[in-house]
Amino acid sequence: VCSLWVTGDFHKSWASVSAYDDKKPVLGYYDEGIIETADWEIKFLLEHGVDFQMFCWYPNTTSAPLKPSHANHLHDAFMNAKYSDMTKFAIIWEASGTNPANVANFKSFYAPYIVENYFKDDRYMTIENKVVMNIFSVETLIKSVGGKEKFNECMDYLEAEAIKLGYD
């Protein structure tokens, strides 16, 4: 889920397509940052056999405190939606933007944020008791933390934190 469809957000959102009549969404020009929209989306997805969503996650800083960098469908809408307990979610870390500057920043700020806000949530997606997480533009993240060896250290640390929660 690439939650770009909001009003007054960090980019043009609907303005980028609203000039074209053939691009009008079935739901109209809705705002993915509101709870009612999230509930409608959950309903539509479940009715069509889709039982999870994977949301883009854009960290906003290389250190603390981490928070979503713009109005966010996951935090503002989905997590507060009435029917969100009927489905699962996971994150796609959008590493093409802001990333930890090194392993220490990852361990001190990023991993605790991911664990606390996502892995501890009963709605978080698992497969065979393993958490599901995707990283978009992983090469950028590898470079920002200091290479493949440092990246592997970060991922090993995150995996160990997930195991502490009872995941396999």
PDB file of C-alpha atoms in Angstrom:
ATOM      1  CA  VAL A   1       0.000   0.000   0.000  1.00  0.00           C
ATOM      2  CA  CYS A   2       1.543   3.252  -1.123  1.00  0.00           C
ATOM      3  CA  SER A   3      -0.517   5.751   0.847  1.00  0.00           C
ATOM      4  CA  LEU A   4      -0.180   8.796  -1.324  1.00  0.00           C
ATOM      5  CA  TRP A   5      -3.839   9.646  -1.612  1.00  0.00           C
ATOM      6  CA  VAL A   6      -4.488  12.335   0.953  1.00  0.00           C
ATOM      7  CA  THR A   7      -5.457  15.971   0.906  1.00  0.00           C
ATOM      8  CA  GLY A   8      -2.840  18.636   1.603  1.00  0.00           C
ATOM      9  CA  ASP A   9       0.035  16.217   2.093  1.00  0.00           C
ATOM     10  CA  PHE A  10       3.703  16.486   1.191  1.00  0.00           C
ATOM     11  CA  HIS A  11       3.132  16.105  -2.542  1.00  0.00           C
ATOM     12  CA  LYS A  12       0.377  16.684  -5.076  1.00  0.00           C
ATOM     13  CA  SER A  13      -1.604  13.522  -4.218  1.00  0.00           C
ATOM     14  CA  TRP A  14      -4.856  13.543  -6.165  1.00  0.00           C
ATOM     15  CA  ALA A  15      -3.856  16.667  -8.084  1.00  0.00           C
ATOM     16  CA  SER A  16      -1.431  14.495 -10.051  1.00  0.00           C
ATOM     17  CA  VAL A  17      -4.289  12.490 -11.597  1.00  0.00           C
ATOM     18  CA  SER A  18      -7.497  14.517 -11.106  1.00  0.00           C
ATOM     19  CA  ALA A  19      -7.013  16.401 -14.361  1.00  0.00           C
ATOM     20  CA  TYR A  20      -7.643  13.161 -16.273  1.00  0.00           C
ATOM     21  CA  ASP A  21     -11.247  11.961 -16.404  1.00  0.00           C
ATOM     22  CA  ASP A  22     -10.218   8.360 -17.134  1.00  0.00           C
ATOM     23  CA  LYS A  23      -8.201   8.236 -13.886  1.00  0.00           C
ATOM     24  CA  LYS A  24     -11.064   8.908 -11.431  1.00  0.00           C
ATOM     25  CA  PRO A  25     -11.070   6.252  -8.672  1.00  0.00           C
ATOM     26  CA  VAL A  26     -14.223   4.215  -8.064  1.00  0.00           C
ATOM     27  CA  LEU A  27     -14.440   5.619  -4.516  1.00  0.00           C
ATOM     28  CA  GLY A  28     -13.932   9.189  -5.667  1.00  0.00           C
ATOM     29  CA  TYR A  29     -11.096  11.336  -4.378  1.00  0.00           C
ATOM     30  CA  TYR A  30     -10.804   9.875  -0.892  1.00  0.00           C
ATOM     31  CA  ASP A  31      -8.297  10.577   1.886  1.00  0.00           C
ATOM     32  CA  GLU A  32      -6.349   7.493   3.041  1.00  0.00           C
ATOM     33  CA  GLY A  33      -5.348   9.298   6.214  1.00  0.00           C
ATOM     34  CA  ILE A  34      -8.813   9.040   7.790  1.00  0.00           C
ATOM     35  CA  ILE A  35     -10.212   6.123   9.753  1.00  0.00           C
ATOM     36  CA  GLU A  36     -13.436   5.776   7.748  1.00  0.00           C
ATOM     37  CA  THR A  37     -11.448   5.215   4.547  1.00  0.00           C
ATOM     38  CA  ALA A  38      -9.344   2.536   6.241  1.00  0.00           C
ATOM     39  CA  ASP A  39     -12.498   0.732   7.392  1.00  0.00           C
ATOM     40  CA  TRP A  40     -13.942   0.811   3.861  1.00  0.00           C
ATOM     41  CA  GLU A  41     -10.668  -0.485   2.415  1.00  0.00           C
ATOM     42  CA  ILE A  42     -10.533  -3.299   4.994  1.00  0.00           C
ATOM     43  CA  LYS A  43     -14.118  -4.259   4.104  1.00  0.00           C
ATOM     44  CA  PHE A  44     -13.409  -4.279   0.361  1.00  0.00           C
ATOM     45  CA  LEU A  45     -10.188  -6.259   0.759  1.00  0.00           C
ATOM     46  CA  LEU A  46     -11.733  -8.904   3.014  1.00  0.00           C
ATOM     47  CA  GLU A  47     -14.723  -9.301   0.679  1.00  0.00           C
ATOM     48  CA  HIS A  48     -12.250 -10.087  -2.096  1.00  0.00           C
ATOM     49  CA  GLY A  49     -10.054 -12.531  -0.194  1.00  0.00           C
ATOM     50  CA  VAL A  50      -7.222 -10.187   0.770  1.00  0.00           C
ATOM     51  CA  ASP A  51      -6.398 -10.625   4.456  1.00  0.00           C
ATOM     52  CA  PHE A  52      -3.391  -8.317   4.940  1.00  0.00           C
ATOM     53  CA  GLN A  53      -1.909  -5.041   3.779  1.00  0.00           C
ATOM     54  CA  MET A  54       1.751  -4.098   3.513  1.00  0.00           C
ATOM     55  CA  PHE A  55       2.208  -0.375   4.135  1.00  0.00           C
ATOM     56  CA  CYS A  56       5.068   1.853   3.050  1.00  0.00           C
ATOM     57  CA  TRP A  57       7.008   3.137   6.071  1.00  0.00           C
ATOM     58  CA  TYR A  58       9.122   6.274   5.680  1.00  0.00           C
ATOM     59  CA  PRO A  59      11.340   7.007   8.705  1.00  0.00           C
ATOM     60  CA  ASN A  60      11.848  10.726   9.204  1.00  0.00           C
ATOM     61  CA  THR A  61      15.253  10.945  10.869  1.00  0.00           C
ATOM     62  CA  THR A  62      18.555   9.125  11.274  1.00  0.00           C
ATOM     63  CA  SER A  63      18.099   9.074  15.060  1.00  0.00           C
ATOM     64  CA  ALA A  64      15.318   9.541  17.648  1.00  0.00           C
ATOM     65  CA  PRO A  65      12.509  10.184  17.930  1.00  0.00           C
ATOM     66  CA  LEU A  66      11.310   8.258  14.891  1.00  0.00           C
ATOM     67  CA  LYS A  67       7.834   8.855  13.566  1.00  0.00           C
ATOM     68  CA  PRO A  68       6.114   8.671  10.199  1.00  0.00           C
ATOM     69  CA  SER A  69       7.351  11.540   8.038  1.00  0.00           C
ATOM     70  CA  HIS A  70       3.958  12.575   6.682  1.00  0.00           C
ATOM     71  CA  ALA A  71       0.240  11.936   7.130  1.00  0.00           C
ATOM     72  CA  ASN A  72       0.187   8.199   7.209  1.00  0.00           C
ATOM     73  CA  HIS A  73      -2.460   5.686   6.268  1.00  0.00           C
ATOM     74  CA  LEU A  74      -0.984   3.079   8.618  1.00  0.00           C
ATOM     75  CA  HIS A  75      -0.679   5.207  11.765  1.00  0.00           C
ATOM     76  CA  ASP A  76      -3.441   7.758  11.275  1.00  0.00           C
ATOM     77  CA  ALA A  77      -6.093   5.499   9.802  1.00  0.00           C
ATOM     78  CA  PHE A  78      -5.512   1.735   9.762  1.00  0.00           C
ATOM     79  CA  MET A  79      -4.237   1.399  13.334  1.00  0.00           C
ATOM     80  CA  ASN A  80      -7.268   3.308  14.614  1.00  0.00           C
ATOM     81  CA  ALA A  81      -9.835   1.694  12.321  1.00  0.00           C
ATOM     82  CA  LYS A  82     -12.753  -0.131  13.902  1.00  0.00           C
ATOM     83  CA  TYR A  83     -12.228  -3.248  11.781  1.00  0.00           C
ATOM     84  CA  SER A  84      -8.422  -3.390  11.708  1.00  0.00           C
ATOM     85  CA  ASP A  85      -8.477  -6.427  13.997  1.00  0.00           C
ATOM     86  CA  MET A  86     -10.053  -8.395  11.143  1.00  0.00           C
ATOM     87  CA  THR A  87      -6.898  -8.241   9.050  1.00  0.00           C
ATOM     88  CA  LYS A  88      -3.113  -8.193   9.325  1.00  0.00           C
ATOM     89  CA  PHE A  89      -0.508  -5.644   8.287  1.00  0.00           C
ATOM     90  CA  ALA A  90       3.216  -5.487   7.628  1.00  0.00           C
ATOM     91  CA  ILE A  91       5.636  -2.738   6.621  1.00  0.00           C
ATOM     92  CA  ILE A  92       7.703  -1.960   3.575  1.00  0.00           C
ATOM     93  CA  TRP A  93      10.637   0.091   4.821  1.00  0.00           C
ATOM     94  CA  GLU A  94      11.120   2.730   2.133  1.00  0.00           C
ATOM     95  CA  ALA A  95      14.911   2.922   2.433  1.00  0.00           C
ATOM     96  CA  SER A  96      15.249   5.221  -0.558  1.00  0.00           C
ATOM     97  CA  GLY A  97      14.761   8.123   1.877  1.00  0.00           C
ATOM     98  CA  THR A  98      16.021   8.671   5.416  1.00  0.00           C
ATOM     99  CA  ASN A  99      17.996   5.841   7.030  1.00  0.00           C
ATOM    100  CA  PRO A 100      20.106   5.207  10.101  1.00  0.00           C
ATOM    101  CA  ALA A 101      23.610   6.619   9.748  1.00  0.00           C
ATOM    102  CA  ASN A 102      25.221   3.529  11.275  1.00  0.00           C
ATOM    103  CA  VAL A 103      24.607   0.304  13.205  1.00  0.00           C
ATOM    104  CA  ALA A 104      24.441   2.133  16.547  1.00  0.00           C
ATOM    105  CA  ASN A 105      21.601   4.363  15.272  1.00  0.00           C
ATOM    106  CA  PHE A 106      19.793   1.308  13.953  1.00  0.00           C
ATOM    107  CA  LYS A 107      20.067  -0.533  17.273  1.00  0.00           C
ATOM    108  CA  SER A 108      19.230   2.525  19.390  1.00  0.00           C
ATOM    109  CA  PHE A 109      16.395   4.043  17.377  1.00  0.00           C
ATOM    110  CA  TYR A 110      15.157   2.041  14.407  1.00  0.00           C
ATOM    111  CA  ALA A 111      14.952  -1.477  15.849  1.00  0.00           C
ATOM    112  CA  PRO A 112      13.161  -0.382  19.058  1.00  0.00           C
ATOM    113  CA  TYR A 113      10.665   1.643  17.000  1.00  0.00           C
ATOM    114  CA  ILE A 114       9.934  -1.250  14.639  1.00  0.00           C
ATOM    115  CA  VAL A 115       9.593  -3.718  17.508  1.00  0.00           C
ATOM    116  CA  GLU A 116       7.411  -1.482  19.676  1.00  0.00           C
ATOM    117  CA  ASN A 117       5.123  -0.101  16.962  1.00  0.00           C
ATOM    118  CA  TYR A 118       4.850  -3.105  14.672  1.00  0.00           C
ATOM    119  CA  PHE A 119       6.173  -6.465  15.894  1.00  0.00           C
ATOM    120  CA  LYS A 120       4.400  -6.171  19.264  1.00  0.00           C
ATOM    121  CA  ASP A 121       1.065  -5.487  17.572  1.00  0.00           C
ATOM    122  CA  ASP A 122      -1.220  -8.548  17.430  1.00  0.00           C
ATOM    123  CA  ARG A 123      -2.286  -7.498  13.933  1.00  0.00           C
ATOM    124  CA  TYR A 124       1.259  -7.687  12.561  1.00  0.00           C
ATOM    125  CA  MET A 125       1.658 -10.185   9.713  1.00  0.00           C
ATOM    126  CA  THR A 126       3.529 -13.409  10.352  1.00  0.00           C
ATOM    127  CA  ILE A 127       4.153 -16.520   8.322  1.00  0.00           C
ATOM    128  CA  GLU A 128       4.905 -19.656  10.328  1.00  0.00           C
ATOM    129  CA  ASN A 129       5.460 -17.442  13.399  1.00  0.00           C
ATOM    130  CA  LYS A 130       8.041 -15.293  11.601  1.00  0.00           C
ATOM    131  CA  VAL A 131       7.472 -11.560  11.187  1.00  0.00           C
ATOM    132  CA  VAL A 132       7.121 -10.269   7.634  1.00  0.00           C
ATOM    133  CA  MET A 133       8.956  -7.100   6.624  1.00  0.00           C
ATOM    134  CA  ASN A 134      10.105  -5.807   3.262  1.00  0.00           C
ATOM    135  CA  ILE A 135      12.830  -3.278   2.491  1.00  0.00           C
ATOM    136  CA  PHE A 136      12.527  -1.228  -0.683  1.00  0.00           C
ATOM    137  CA  SER A 137      15.855   0.078  -2.012  1.00  0.00           C
ATOM    138  CA  VAL A 138      17.870  -2.171   0.273  1.00  0.00           C
ATOM    139  CA  GLU A 139      21.074  -1.107  -1.495  1.00  0.00           C
ATOM    140  CA  THR A 140      20.593   2.412  -0.136  1.00  0.00           C
ATOM    141  CA  LEU A 141      20.165   1.089   3.395  1.00  0.00           C
ATOM    142  CA  ILE A 142      23.242  -1.126   3.053  1.00  0.00           C
ATOM    143  CA  LYS A 143      25.277   1.893   1.994  1.00  0.00           C
ATOM    144  CA  SER A 144      23.931   4.133   4.771  1.00  0.00           C
ATOM    145  CA  VAL A 145      24.868   1.721   7.584  1.00  0.00           C
ATOM    146  CA  GLY A 146      28.339   1.038   6.196  1.00  0.00           C
ATOM    147  CA  GLY A 147      28.154  -1.978   3.890  1.00  0.00           C
ATOM    148  CA  LYS A 148      26.757  -5.503   3.711  1.00  0.00           C
ATOM    149  CA  GLU A 149      28.477  -6.739   6.863  1.00  0.00           C
ATOM    150  CA  LYS A 150      27.018  -3.858   8.911  1.00  0.00           C
ATOM    151  CA  PHE A 151      23.615  -4.333   7.286  1.00  0.00           C
ATOM    152  CA  ASN A 152      23.673  -8.035   8.219  1.00  0.00           C
ATOM    153  CA  GLU A 153      24.521  -7.019  11.788  1.00  0.00           C
ATOM    154  CA  CYS A 154      21.454  -4.762  11.819  1.00  0.00           C
ATOM    155  CA  MET A 155      19.166  -7.471  10.475  1.00  0.00           C
ATOM    156  CA  ASP A 156      20.590 -10.089  12.873  1.00  0.00           C
ATOM    157  CA  TYR A 157      19.893  -7.682  15.734  1.00  0.00           C
ATOM    158  CA  LEU A 158      16.305  -7.083  14.569  1.00  0.00           C
ATOM    159  CA  GLU A 159      15.767 -10.827  14.206  1.00  0.00           C
ATOM    160  CA  ALA A 160      17.076 -11.402  17.747  1.00  0.00           C
ATOM    161  CA  GLU A 161      14.669  -8.754  19.055  1.00  0.00           C
ATOM    162  CA  ALA A 162      11.783 -10.493  17.274  1.00  0.00           C
ATOM    163  CA  ILE A 163      12.828 -13.835  18.774  1.00  0.00           C
ATOM    164  CA  LYS A 164      12.757 -12.240  22.239  1.00  0.00           C
ATOM    165  CA  LEU A 165       9.058 -11.521  21.576  1.00  0.00           C
ATOM    166  CA  GLY A 166       8.401 -15.204  20.893  1.00  0.00           C
ATOM    167  CA  TYR A 167       8.708 -15.272  17.112  1.00  0.00           C
ATOM    168  CA  ASP A 168      10.653 -18.010  15.368  1.00  0.00           C
TER     169      ASP A 168
END
